[in-house]
Amino acid sequence: MKKLMDFRKKMSAVLMASGLIFAMLLPIQASAADIAFNEPLNGVNPNLFYTSDGWANGPDFGVGWKAVNQEFVNGIMALRLDNAGCPASCSGKNYASAEYSTHVKYGYGRVEARLKAASGVGLVTSLFTYSGQGTGTSNDEIDIEILGKDTTKMETNYFTNGVGQHSTIINLGFDASLDFHNYAFEWSPSFIKWYVDGKLVHTENGSRGTLPTSPGYIMVNLWSGSGPAEIWTGKFNYPGMPVRAYFDWIKFKPAN
């Protein structure tokens, strides 16, 4: 199962374009930040975050990224997946959705978000860091992913120099699509620890593979699996109306 889950190529690991084009589309790279932030998500914050717009990932993703699919209402950010104008205005994809990323990369520390996941076979709600390398190059990444086919579970994973196969499935004990919960991971040179509502649920210490070392953008998104990724996500069938993942806030605290 883990091998199949790692068969998919993550959000920024595989693009339809070349690695050069990918680099142009990502936020401007900067050195690792060591300043804490607490983003309340009351509206777009262009000083801290970047909204993906006008492009798409590779064949594993069924969505094109559109800024208009990001919504802010009453202090909550919604990432909306729909089929408006697709595929013509959705970078050739059948659906459109939204993604939000920091402008700069962050190093060791704690990444946390309060969110309510989207429900539905084929959907993925994600909170992760990504080192921002292009197609055909290595990348470091740390993941929290909730698959819409079973929102009572969370998947943890990490990639080092593009090598994954470190997936672990966590039974949450609740349905993540019904209410907001806090999801976090702490990253240090010697461990990655994942938390749900402040409770430690999983630890990686490098025994299954070298831990990441490269700083990464802090990112959230909602997407549907397509092509090879359907082995992992299941096949998405549009329900006839938009689906949303909701985020209350995103935080980062650097390691001491």
Backbone as CSV, one residue per row, in Angstrom:
resi,resn,N_x,N_y,N_z,CA_x,CA_y,CA_z,C_x,C_y,C_z
1,MET,0.832,-1.199,0.000,0.000,0.000,0.000,0.866,1.248,0.000
2,LYS,1.918,1.246,0.836,2.790,2.408,0.886,3.459,2.634,-0.450
3,LYS,3.868,1.538,-1.091,4.509,1.675,-2.392,3.559,2.308,-3.391
4,LEU,2.284,1.914,-3.318,1.302,2.476,-4.241,1.064,3.942,-3.935
5,MET,1.024,4.284,-2.644,0.771,5.674,-2.290,1.917,6.567,-2.727
6,ASP,3.122,6.056,-2.638,4.264,6.861,-3.043,4.448,6.845,-4.546
7,PHE,3.639,6.053,-5.259,3.724,6.019,-6.715,3.265,7.335,-7.312
8,ARG,2.316,8.009,-6.567,1.886,9.306,-7.084,3.015,10.300,-6.942
9,LYS,3.019,11.276,-7.802,4.024,12.339,-7.745,3.327,13.551,-7.173
10,LYS,3.881,14.101,-6.119,3.207,15.118,-5.349,3.044,16.423,-6.093
11,MET,2.295,17.263,-5.474,1.839,18.528,-6.023,2.843,19.261,-6.901
12,SER,4.048,19.440,-6.428,5.004,20.189,-7.223,6.137,19.330,-7.724
13,ALA,6.002,18.033,-7.576,7.085,17.162,-8.006,7.013,16.856,-9.482
14,VAL,5.786,16.856,-10.049,5.646,16.555,-11.465,4.764,17.614,-12.095
15,LEU,5.240,18.299,-13.101,4.469,19.316,-13.798,4.385,18.971,-15.263
16,MET,3.425,19.546,-15.930,3.303,19.349,-17.354,4.439,20.050,-18.088
17,ALA,4.941,21.111,-17.479,6.022,21.861,-18.109,7.368,21.351,-17.648
18,SER,8.408,21.938,-18.149,9.768,21.587,-17.766,10.090,22.144,-16.408
19,GLY,11.196,21.686,-15.831,11.625,22.190,-14.537,11.884,23.679,-14.575
20,LEU,12.334,24.203,-15.683,12.607,25.635,-15.786,11.328,26.432,-15.673
21,ILE,10.291,25.993,-16.380,9.012,26.700,-16.319,8.441,26.609,-14.911
22,PHE,8.598,25.439,-14.297,8.110,25.249,-12.934,8.753,26.258,-11.985
23,ALA,10.059,26.430,-12.122,10.767,27.364,-11.250,10.249,28.784,-11.431
24,MET,9.870,29.126,-12.662,9.359,30.466,-12.935,7.988,30.676,-12.307
25,LEU,7.206,29.594,-12.179,5.853,29.718,-11.681,5.786,29.747,-10.160
26,LEU,6.791,29.171,-9.485,6.781,29.150,-8.042,7.106,30.526,-7.477
27,PRO,6.769,30.781,-6.214,7.177,32.021,-5.590,8.695,32.172,-5.633
28,ILE,9.156,33.410,-5.577,10.583,33.666,-5.606,11.250,32.977,-4.426
29,GLN,12.319,32.237,-4.691,12.999,31.530,-3.640,13.778,32.491,-2.759
30,ALA,13.872,32.149,-1.488,14.647,32.943,-0.542,15.272,32.004,0.461
31,SER,16.201,32.513,1.244,16.832,31.684,2.257,15.810,31.320,3.325
32,ALA,16.120,30.287,4.091,15.181,29.790,5.087,14.825,30.875,6.094
33,ALA,13.557,31.012,6.360,13.086,31.985,7.330,13.110,31.372,8.722
34,ASP,13.407,32.174,9.737,13.394,31.681,11.110,12.514,32.564,11.991
35,ILE,11.526,33.208,11.364,10.618,34.100,12.073,9.243,33.439,12.166
36,ALA,8.707,33.383,13.366,7.391,32.792,13.561,6.315,33.631,12.890
37,PHE,5.239,32.973,12.461,4.067,33.709,11.995,2.807,32.977,12.436
38,ASN,1.748,33.739,12.547,0.427,33.211,12.864,-0.540,33.889,11.911
39,GLU,-0.861,33.226,10.811,-1.691,33.813,9.762,-3.162,33.474,10.016
40,PRO,-4.013,34.490,10.327,-5.402,34.226,10.678,-6.307,33.920,9.494
41,LEU,-5.834,34.116,8.278,-6.601,33.816,7.062,-7.900,34.608,6.988
42,ASN,-7.784,35.895,7.309,-8.928,36.791,7.154,-9.059,37.312,5.729
43,GLY,-8.030,37.118,4.943,-7.999,37.564,3.557,-6.627,37.256,2.984
44,VAL,-6.449,37.522,1.705,-5.161,37.268,1.071,-4.088,38.127,1.734
45,ASN,-2.960,37.512,2.046,-1.828,38.229,2.626,-0.649,38.125,1.661
46,PRO,-0.538,39.051,0.704,0.498,38.940,-0.328,1.905,39.150,0.201
47,ASN,2.042,39.674,1.399,3.368,39.845,1.978,3.956,38.524,2.451
48,LEU,3.086,37.588,2.768,3.537,36.316,3.328,3.255,35.131,2.414
49,PHE,2.123,35.199,1.673,1.668,34.043,0.898,1.497,34.370,-0.583
50,TYR,1.464,33.316,-1.357,1.314,33.339,-2.806,0.182,32.393,-3.173
51,THR,-0.744,32.835,-4.019,-1.841,31.992,-4.490,-1.520,31.464,-5.880
52,SER,-1.460,30.154,-6.028,-1.169,29.569,-7.341,-2.273,29.938,-8.318
53,ASP,-1.889,30.278,-9.546,-2.886,30.755,-10.503,-2.399,30.549,-11.933
54,GLY,-3.241,29.895,-12.742,-2.991,29.820,-14.173,-2.077,28.712,-14.632
55,TRP,-1.908,27.668,-13.815,-1.064,26.546,-14.234,-1.554,25.271,-13.566
56,ALA,-0.944,24.168,-13.915,-1.365,22.879,-13.377,-0.160,21.982,-13.161
57,ASN,-0.352,20.988,-12.316,0.654,19.952,-12.114,0.539,18.892,-13.203
58,GLY,1.232,17.794,-13.009,1.279,16.723,-13.999,0.039,15.853,-14.024
59,PRO,0.144,14.681,-14.646,-1.033,13.843,-14.910,-1.690,13.272,-13.670
60,ASP,-1.019,13.281,-12.522,-1.629,12.760,-11.299,-2.650,13.712,-10.691
61,PHE,-2.656,14.952,-11.174,-3.553,15.967,-10.631,-4.668,16.261,-11.621
62,GLY,-5.915,16.254,-11.126,-7.057,16.512,-11.980,-7.506,17.950,-11.997
63,VAL,-6.717,18.855,-11.393,-7.123,20.254,-11.265,-6.079,21.189,-11.853
64,GLY,-6.556,22.349,-12.309,-5.697,23.478,-12.589,-5.872,24.486,-11.468
65,TRP,-4.789,25.183,-11.115,-4.850,26.140,-10.003,-5.394,27.484,-10.488
66,LYS,-6.399,28.007,-9.755,-6.998,29.289,-10.090,-7.193,30.108,-8.815
67,ALA,-6.735,31.346,-8.855,-6.838,32.213,-7.680,-8.297,32.475,-7.297
68,VAL,-9.200,32.475,-8.271,-10.607,32.746,-7.968,-11.248,31.614,-7.172
69,ASN,-10.566,30.490,-7.064,-11.086,29.359,-6.290,-10.659,29.408,-4.832
70,GLN,-10.034,30.502,-4.457,-9.699,30.755,-3.057,-10.713,31.757,-2.509
71,GLU,-11.359,31.421,-1.400,-12.415,32.257,-0.828,-12.099,32.580,0.636
72,PHE,-12.512,33.768,1.080,-12.368,34.160,2.481,-13.721,34.662,2.975
73,VAL,-14.244,34.023,4.006,-15.527,34.416,4.586,-15.446,34.251,6.105
74,ASN,-15.703,35.341,6.826,-15.785,35.306,8.291,-14.557,34.672,8.937
75,GLY,-13.377,35.039,8.445,-12.155,34.565,9.055,-11.768,33.150,8.697
76,ILE,-12.394,32.593,7.679,-12.092,31.236,7.224,-11.696,31.291,5.752
77,MET,-10.632,30.584,5.389,-10.257,30.437,3.988,-10.795,29.112,3.460
78,ALA,-11.492,29.173,2.342,-11.971,27.971,1.666,-11.224,27.796,0.355
79,LEU,-10.788,26.581,0.100,-10.243,26.206,-1.202,-11.323,25.417,-1.920
80,ARG,-11.800,25.970,-3.029,-12.972,25.439,-3.721,-12.561,24.658,-4.968
81,LEU,-13.057,23.446,-5.092,-12.857,22.647,-6.300,-14.160,22.624,-7.076
82,ASP,-14.105,23.064,-8.356,-15.287,23.055,-9.200,-14.889,22.794,-10.641
83,ASN,-15.844,22.880,-11.547,-15.556,22.644,-12.964,-15.895,23.850,-13.835
84,ALA,-15.987,25.034,-13.227,-16.365,26.242,-13.962,-15.319,26.591,-15.025
85,GLY,-15.751,26.625,-16.276,-14.875,26.997,-17.375,-13.855,25.949,-17.774
86,CYS,-13.949,24.769,-17.200,-12.966,23.716,-17.481,-13.392,22.877,-18.682
87,PRO,-12.429,22.359,-19.421,-10.979,22.453,-19.204,-10.320,23.699,-19.816
88,ALA,-11.067,24.478,-20.603,-10.450,25.574,-21.365,-9.718,26.572,-20.478
89,SER,-10.344,26.949,-19.354,-9.718,27.946,-18.482,-9.102,27.325,-17.234
90,CYS,-8.860,26.020,-17.276,-8.329,25.297,-16.114,-7.019,24.588,-16.461
91,SER,-6.243,25.218,-17.333,-4.948,24.670,-17.741,-5.079,23.262,-18.317
92,GLY,-6.203,23.032,-18.998,-6.425,21.755,-19.647,-6.968,20.667,-18.748
93,LYS,-7.207,20.984,-17.491,-7.716,19.999,-16.539,-9.243,20.042,-16.497
94,ASN,-9.829,18.955,-15.988,-11.282,18.873,-15.920,-11.865,19.707,-14.786
95,TYR,-11.023,20.056,-13.824,-11.500,20.789,-12.653,-10.522,21.908,-12.291
96,ALA,-11.011,22.843,-11.501,-10.179,23.916,-10.957,-10.190,23.819,-9.443
97,SER,-9.073,24.234,-8.819,-9.017,24.289,-7.363,-8.000,25.345,-6.963
98,ALA,-7.656,25.373,-5.666,-6.810,26.451,-5.148,-5.684,25.902,-4.280
99,GLU,-4.633,26.715,-4.227,-3.431,26.360,-3.470,-2.826,27.646,-2.922
100,TYR,-2.313,27.592,-1.692,-1.753,28.760,-1.005,-0.390,28.378,-0.456
101,SER,0.625,29.204,-0.750,2.003,28.878,-0.387,2.717,30.106,0.162
102,THR,3.619,29.896,1.108,4.451,31.000,1.563,5.404,31.425,0.451
103,HIS,5.818,32.677,0.498,6.778,33.192,-0.469,8.183,32.666,-0.214
104,VAL,8.508,32.419,1.045,9.858,31.992,1.397,9.819,30.598,2.013
105,LYS,10.979,29.994,2.056,11.115,28.668,2.644,11.401,28.778,4.138
106,TYR,10.932,27.763,4.877,11.120,27.722,6.318,11.882,26.463,6.710
107,GLY,12.722,26.607,7.716,13.545,25.499,8.167,12.922,24.765,9.336
108,TYR,13.788,24.240,10.209,13.329,23.442,11.338,12.362,24.228,12.212
109,GLY,11.305,23.530,12.658,10.309,24.163,13.494,8.990,23.421,13.418
110,ARG,7.937,24.110,13.852,6.605,23.506,13.921,5.676,24.205,12.928
111,VAL,5.053,23.419,12.057,4.053,23.884,11.102,2.698,23.376,11.578
112,GLU,1.705,24.252,11.608,0.408,23.852,12.147,-0.707,24.587,11.415
113,ALA,-1.833,23.933,11.249,-3.011,24.558,10.657,-4.263,23.988,11.309
114,ARG,-5.264,24.820,11.383,-6.585,24.366,11.819,-7.448,24.280,10.573
115,LEU,-7.975,23.087,10.299,-8.662,22.887,9.025,-9.800,21.889,9.142
116,LYS,-10.662,21.948,8.143,-11.738,20.968,7.955,-11.592,20.425,6.546
117,ALA,-11.380,19.118,6.415,-11.036,18.496,5.141,-12.254,18.323,4.239
118,ALA,-11.982,18.212,2.946,-13.033,17.920,1.965,-13.311,16.421,1.938
119,SER,-14.566,16.079,1.763,-14.987,14.681,1.707,-15.376,14.304,0.284
120,GLY,-14.985,13.104,-0.145,-15.342,12.604,-1.457,-14.209,11.779,-2.047
121,VAL,-14.561,10.643,-2.606,-13.551,9.776,-3.209,-12.780,10.551,-4.277
122,GLY,-11.462,10.446,-4.237,-10.614,11.100,-5.219,-10.034,12.418,-4.764
123,LEU,-10.498,12.956,-3.614,-10.040,14.262,-3.138,-8.897,14.123,-2.138
124,VAL,-8.035,15.155,-2.108,-6.926,15.204,-1.152,-6.846,16.617,-0.580
125,THR,-6.915,16.729,0.745,-6.673,17.985,1.457,-5.284,17.895,2.071
126,SER,-4.434,18.892,1.799,-3.019,18.779,2.167,-2.507,19.990,2.934
127,LEU,-1.622,19.702,3.901,-0.756,20.680,4.565,0.641,20.103,4.486
128,PHE,1.599,20.859,3.901,2.914,20.265,3.691,3.978,21.335,3.476
129,THR,5.220,20.904,3.549,6.342,21.737,3.138,6.950,21.122,1.889
130,TYR,7.493,21.978,1.025,8.068,21.511,-0.235,9.265,22.386,-0.582
131,SER,10.390,21.756,-0.903,11.630,22.514,-1.092,11.702,23.227,-2.433
132,GLY,10.759,22.947,-3.351,10.603,23.782,-4.533,11.545,23.512,-5.668
133,GLN,11.941,22.264,-5.860,12.761,21.916,-7.013,11.856,21.501,-8.169
134,GLY,12.374,21.534,-9.385,11.568,21.258,-10.564,11.561,19.789,-10.941
135,THR,10.864,19.501,-12.019,10.751,18.145,-12.517,12.131,17.563,-12.804
136,GLY,12.323,16.312,-12.386,13.579,15.637,-12.659,14.683,15.955,-11.667
137,THR,14.368,16.768,-10.650,15.354,17.087,-9.620,14.864,16.582,-8.275
138,SER,15.768,16.530,-7.286,15.381,16.034,-5.984,14.644,17.097,-5.203
139,ASN,13.835,16.637,-4.253,13.110,17.569,-3.407,12.968,16.984,-2.021
140,ASP,12.838,17.853,-1.037,12.501,17.456,0.320,11.074,17.904,0.602
141,GLU,10.379,17.124,1.418,8.951,17.388,1.631,8.493,16.696,2.900
142,ILE,7.572,17.339,3.625,6.922,16.740,4.787,5.422,16.943,4.611
143,ASP,4.642,15.878,4.816,3.233,15.893,4.446,2.277,15.578,5.578
144,ILE,1.143,16.258,5.538,-0.100,15.834,6.173,-1.142,15.827,5.067
145,GLU,-1.768,14.676,4.853,-2.772,14.556,3.792,-3.979,13.789,4.318
146,ILE,-5.160,14.308,4.001,-6.405,13.640,4.356,-7.127,13.321,3.063
147,LEU,-7.291,12.040,2.807,-7.947,11.599,1.583,-9.452,11.615,1.772
148,GLY,-10.157,12.180,0.785,-11.598,12.313,0.885,-12.346,11.009,0.902
149,LYS,-11.685,9.917,0.475,-12.364,8.622,0.460,-12.536,8.043,1.858
150,ASP,-11.740,8.527,2.820,-11.885,8.110,4.217,-11.328,9.220,5.113
151,THR,-12.195,10.137,5.489,-11.762,11.303,6.256,-11.670,11.018,7.754
152,THR,-11.717,9.746,8.134,-11.417,9.371,9.514,-9.934,9.031,9.676
153,LYS,-9.163,9.175,8.604,-7.737,8.851,8.630,-6.909,10.004,8.068
154,MET,-5.664,10.080,8.516,-4.694,11.046,8.028,-3.449,10.286,7.600
155,GLU,-2.829,10.720,6.516,-1.588,10.103,6.078,-0.417,11.047,6.343
156,THR,0.636,10.529,6.965,1.880,11.261,7.115,2.889,10.693,6.126
157,ASN,3.833,11.542,5.725,4.861,11.086,4.789,5.985,12.102,4.780
158,TYR,7.150,11.694,4.278,8.233,12.641,4.020,9.061,12.149,2.854
159,PHE,9.665,13.105,2.163,10.542,12.831,1.036,11.890,13.499,1.302
160,THR,12.963,12.795,0.997,14.316,13.342,1.103,15.041,13.099,-0.213
161,ASN,15.485,14.185,-0.828,16.113,14.081,-2.154,15.228,13.301,-3.119
162,GLY,13.906,13.524,-3.025,12.951,12.906,-3.925,12.542,11.504,-3.565
163,VAL,13.104,10.942,-2.506,12.800,9.565,-2.111,11.763,9.568,-1.001
164,GLY,10.633,8.895,-1.248,9.559,8.813,-0.275,9.449,7.426,0.323
165,GLN,8.261,6.829,0.198,7.964,5.506,0.744,8.088,5.486,2.274
166,HIS,7.620,6.574,2.900,7.624,6.650,4.359,6.213,6.926,4.878
167,SER,5.210,6.472,4.154,3.816,6.767,4.506,3.367,6.011,5.744
168,THR,2.557,6.671,6.549,1.922,6.044,7.699,0.485,6.545,7.779
169,ILE,-0.449,5.636,8.005,-1.863,5.988,8.112,-2.230,6.097,9.590
170,ILE,-2.808,7.231,9.965,-3.207,7.492,11.340,-4.725,7.460,11.445
171,ASN,-5.254,6.656,12.337,-6.682,6.673,12.627,-6.982,7.858,13.542
172,LEU,-7.800,8.781,13.056,-8.031,10.018,13.787,-9.005,9.863,14.958
173,GLY,-9.935,8.947,14.837,-10.953,8.809,15.876,-12.098,9.792,15.704
174,PHE,-12.111,10.494,14.569,-13.203,11.409,14.237,-13.213,11.587,12.723
175,ASP,-14.269,12.218,12.217,-14.381,12.510,10.793,-13.858,13.927,10.543
176,ALA,-12.729,14.019,9.852,-12.054,15.306,9.645,-12.831,16.249,8.741
177,SER,-13.875,15.763,8.079,-14.672,16.617,7.194,-15.852,17.260,7.909
178,LEU,-16.075,16.902,9.178,-17.253,17.399,9.884,-16.980,18.606,10.758
179,ASP,-15.715,18.811,11.148,-15.409,19.931,12.028,-13.929,20.285,11.891
180,PHE,-13.564,21.432,12.463,-12.177,21.879,12.437,-11.360,21.159,13.512
181,HIS,-10.116,20.820,13.141,-9.160,20.236,14.075,-7.781,20.802,13.753
182,ASN,-6.890,20.710,14.733,-5.534,21.226,14.582,-4.592,20.103,14.155
183,TYR,-3.846,20.340,13.084,-2.896,19.367,12.552,-1.522,20.031,12.499
184,ALA,-0.499,19.316,12.942,0.821,19.926,13.027,1.916,18.891,12.812
185,PHE,3.102,19.378,12.417,4.307,18.548,12.492,5.475,19.411,12.952
186,GLU,6.335,18.793,13.732,7.572,19.400,14.193,8.735,18.718,13.488
187,TRP,9.617,19.515,12.940,10.742,19.007,12.162,12.042,19.450,12.805
188,SER,12.917,18.497,13.048,14.237,18.785,13.595,15.251,17.907,12.861
189,PRO,16.547,18.103,13.093,17.535,17.241,12.434,17.408,15.768,12.811
190,SER,16.793,15.482,13.953,16.755,14.101,14.438,15.375,13.463,14.429
191,PHE,14.317,14.228,14.146,12.990,13.624,14.136,12.000,14.506,13.376
192,ILE,10.883,13.879,12.981,9.658,14.579,12.574,8.549,14.009,13.440
193,LYS,7.799,14.887,14.103,6.688,14.456,14.938,5.404,15.087,14.425
194,TRP,4.369,14.268,14.276,3.069,14.747,13.815,2.089,14.766,14.975
195,TYR,1.238,15.809,15.004,0.284,16.011,16.086,-1.115,16.250,15.518
196,VAL,-2.116,15.797,16.263,-3.514,16.115,15.967,-4.153,16.635,17.248
197,ASP,-4.677,17.848,17.192,-5.266,18.499,18.359,-4.314,18.466,19.549
198,GLY,-3.033,18.692,19.276,-2.027,18.766,20.324,-1.490,17.437,20.807
199,LYS,-2.037,16.330,20.305,-1.609,14.999,20.740,-0.637,14.415,19.725
200,LEU,0.496,13.917,20.206,1.470,13.267,19.349,0.889,11.970,18.801
201,VAL,0.889,11.828,17.452,0.299,10.636,16.843,1.301,9.805,16.045
202,HIS,2.463,10.390,15.712,3.443,9.631,14.931,4.800,10.322,14.994
203,THR,5.865,9.513,14.982,7.234,10.029,14.986,8.070,9.265,13.977
204,GLU,8.886,9.995,13.220,9.905,9.399,12.353,11.269,9.877,12.850
205,ASN,12.212,8.937,12.985,13.539,9.292,13.493,14.658,9.014,12.495
206,GLY,14.293,8.714,11.246,15.288,8.433,10.225,15.593,6.963,10.050
207,SER,14.964,6.118,10.847,15.244,4.681,10.738,14.714,4.088,9.438
208,ARG,13.734,4.740,8.830,13.179,4.252,7.555,13.765,4.976,6.356
209,GLY,14.680,5.885,6.617,15.284,6.663,5.545,15.687,8.025,6.055
210,THR,16.724,8.596,5.467,17.260,9.885,5.902,16.164,10.944,5.953
211,LEU,16.153,11.714,7.020,15.153,12.773,7.171,15.482,13.952,6.268
212,PRO,14.467,14.757,5.909,14.714,15.948,5.086,15.658,16.925,5.773
213,THR,16.392,17.664,4.959,17.290,18.697,5.483,17.071,20.052,4.821
214,SER,16.379,20.082,3.679,16.218,21.334,2.926,15.001,22.116,3.406
215,PRO,15.135,23.424,3.621,13.977,24.260,3.951,12.923,24.178,2.848
216,GLY,11.669,24.405,3.232,10.597,24.293,2.249,9.532,25.355,2.412
217,TYR,8.816,25.613,1.315,7.633,26.455,1.370,6.569,25.754,2.212
218,ILE,5.803,26.506,2.979,4.658,25.967,3.706,3.440,26.150,2.819
219,MET,2.728,25.048,2.543,1.701,25.064,1.524,0.450,24.320,1.987
220,VAL,-0.705,24.753,1.468,-1.960,24.025,1.627,-2.647,23.984,0.270
221,ASN,-3.359,22.891,0.017,-4.116,22.816,-1.222,-5.215,21.777,-1.132
222,LEU,-6.088,21.800,-2.128,-7.140,20.800,-2.325,-7.081,20.375,-3.772
223,TRP,-7.029,19.067,-4.018,-6.932,18.588,-5.393,-7.610,17.234,-5.532
224,SER,-7.874,16.877,-6.785,-8.436,15.560,-7.091,-7.386,14.740,-7.827
225,GLY,-7.328,13.468,-7.497,-6.397,12.575,-8.166,-6.848,12.273,-9.580
226,SER,-5.876,11.976,-10.431,-6.159,11.659,-11.827,-5.121,10.657,-12.316
227,GLY,-5.474,9.887,-13.323,-4.502,8.972,-13.927,-3.898,8.020,-12.907
228,PRO,-2.558,7.918,-12.877,-1.897,6.968,-11.971,-2.226,7.193,-10.501
229,ALA,-2.496,8.425,-10.106,-2.766,8.719,-8.694,-4.072,8.118,-8.201
230,GLU,-4.955,7.731,-9.109,-6.234,7.169,-8.699,-6.067,5.845,-7.957
231,ILE,-4.934,5.177,-8.145,-4.637,3.978,-7.362,-4.661,4.314,-5.875
232,TRP,-4.212,5.518,-5.566,-4.107,5.984,-4.175,-5.349,6.741,-3.732
233,THR,-5.816,7.685,-4.553,-6.906,8.571,-4.142,-8.292,7.995,-4.382
234,GLY,-8.397,7.043,-5.320,-9.689,6.655,-5.843,-10.091,7.590,-6.965
235,LYS,-11.081,7.193,-7.736,-11.510,7.978,-8.897,-12.514,9.038,-8.474
236,PHE,-12.224,10.285,-8.819,-13.108,11.388,-8.461,-14.216,11.543,-9.484
237,ASN,-15.454,11.634,-8.999,-16.615,11.948,-9.828,-17.235,13.232,-9.290
238,TYR,-17.252,14.251,-10.128,-17.754,15.554,-9.682,-19.204,15.424,-9.230
239,PRO,-19.526,15.904,-8.006,-20.881,15.701,-7.465,-21.922,16.657,-8.008
240,GLY,-21.548,17.539,-8.952,-22.508,18.474,-9.521,-22.531,19.818,-8.841
241,MET,-21.727,19.970,-7.799,-21.605,21.237,-7.091,-20.194,21.323,-6.516
242,PRO,-19.714,22.546,-6.235,-18.353,22.689,-5.710,-18.156,21.956,-4.384
243,VAL,-16.925,21.517,-4.167,-16.539,20.960,-2.875,-15.426,21.838,-2.315
244,ARG,-15.308,21.890,-0.991,-14.376,22.814,-0.349,-13.635,22.157,0.800
245,ALA,-12.404,22.597,0.979,-11.653,22.358,2.204,-11.508,23.713,2.893
246,TYR,-11.585,23.726,4.219,-11.613,24.978,4.970,-10.409,25.080,5.908
247,PHE,-9.844,26.290,5.993,-8.693,26.541,6.845,-8.967,27.766,7.714
248,ASP,-8.767,27.620,9.025,-9.011,28.704,9.975,-7.756,29.546,10.175
249,TRP,-6.601,28.889,10.295,-5.329,29.600,10.433,-4.173,28.671,10.079
250,ILE,-3.020,29.288,9.831,-1.772,28.566,9.570,-0.688,29.223,10.417
251,LYS,0.125,28.397,11.082,1.167,28.923,11.964,2.517,28.265,11.663
252,PHE,3.561,29.016,11.979,4.913,28.454,12.000,5.659,29.000,13.209
253,LYS,6.351,28.095,13.905,7.205,28.478,15.024,8.563,27.842,14.816
254,PRO,9.621,28.630,14.703,10.946,28.045,14.471,11.420,27.229,15.666
255,ALA,12.284,26.259,15.389,12.847,25.439,16.456,13.726,26.309,17.359
256,ASN,13.795,25.937,18.598,14.628,26.683,19.546,16.108,26.462,19.229
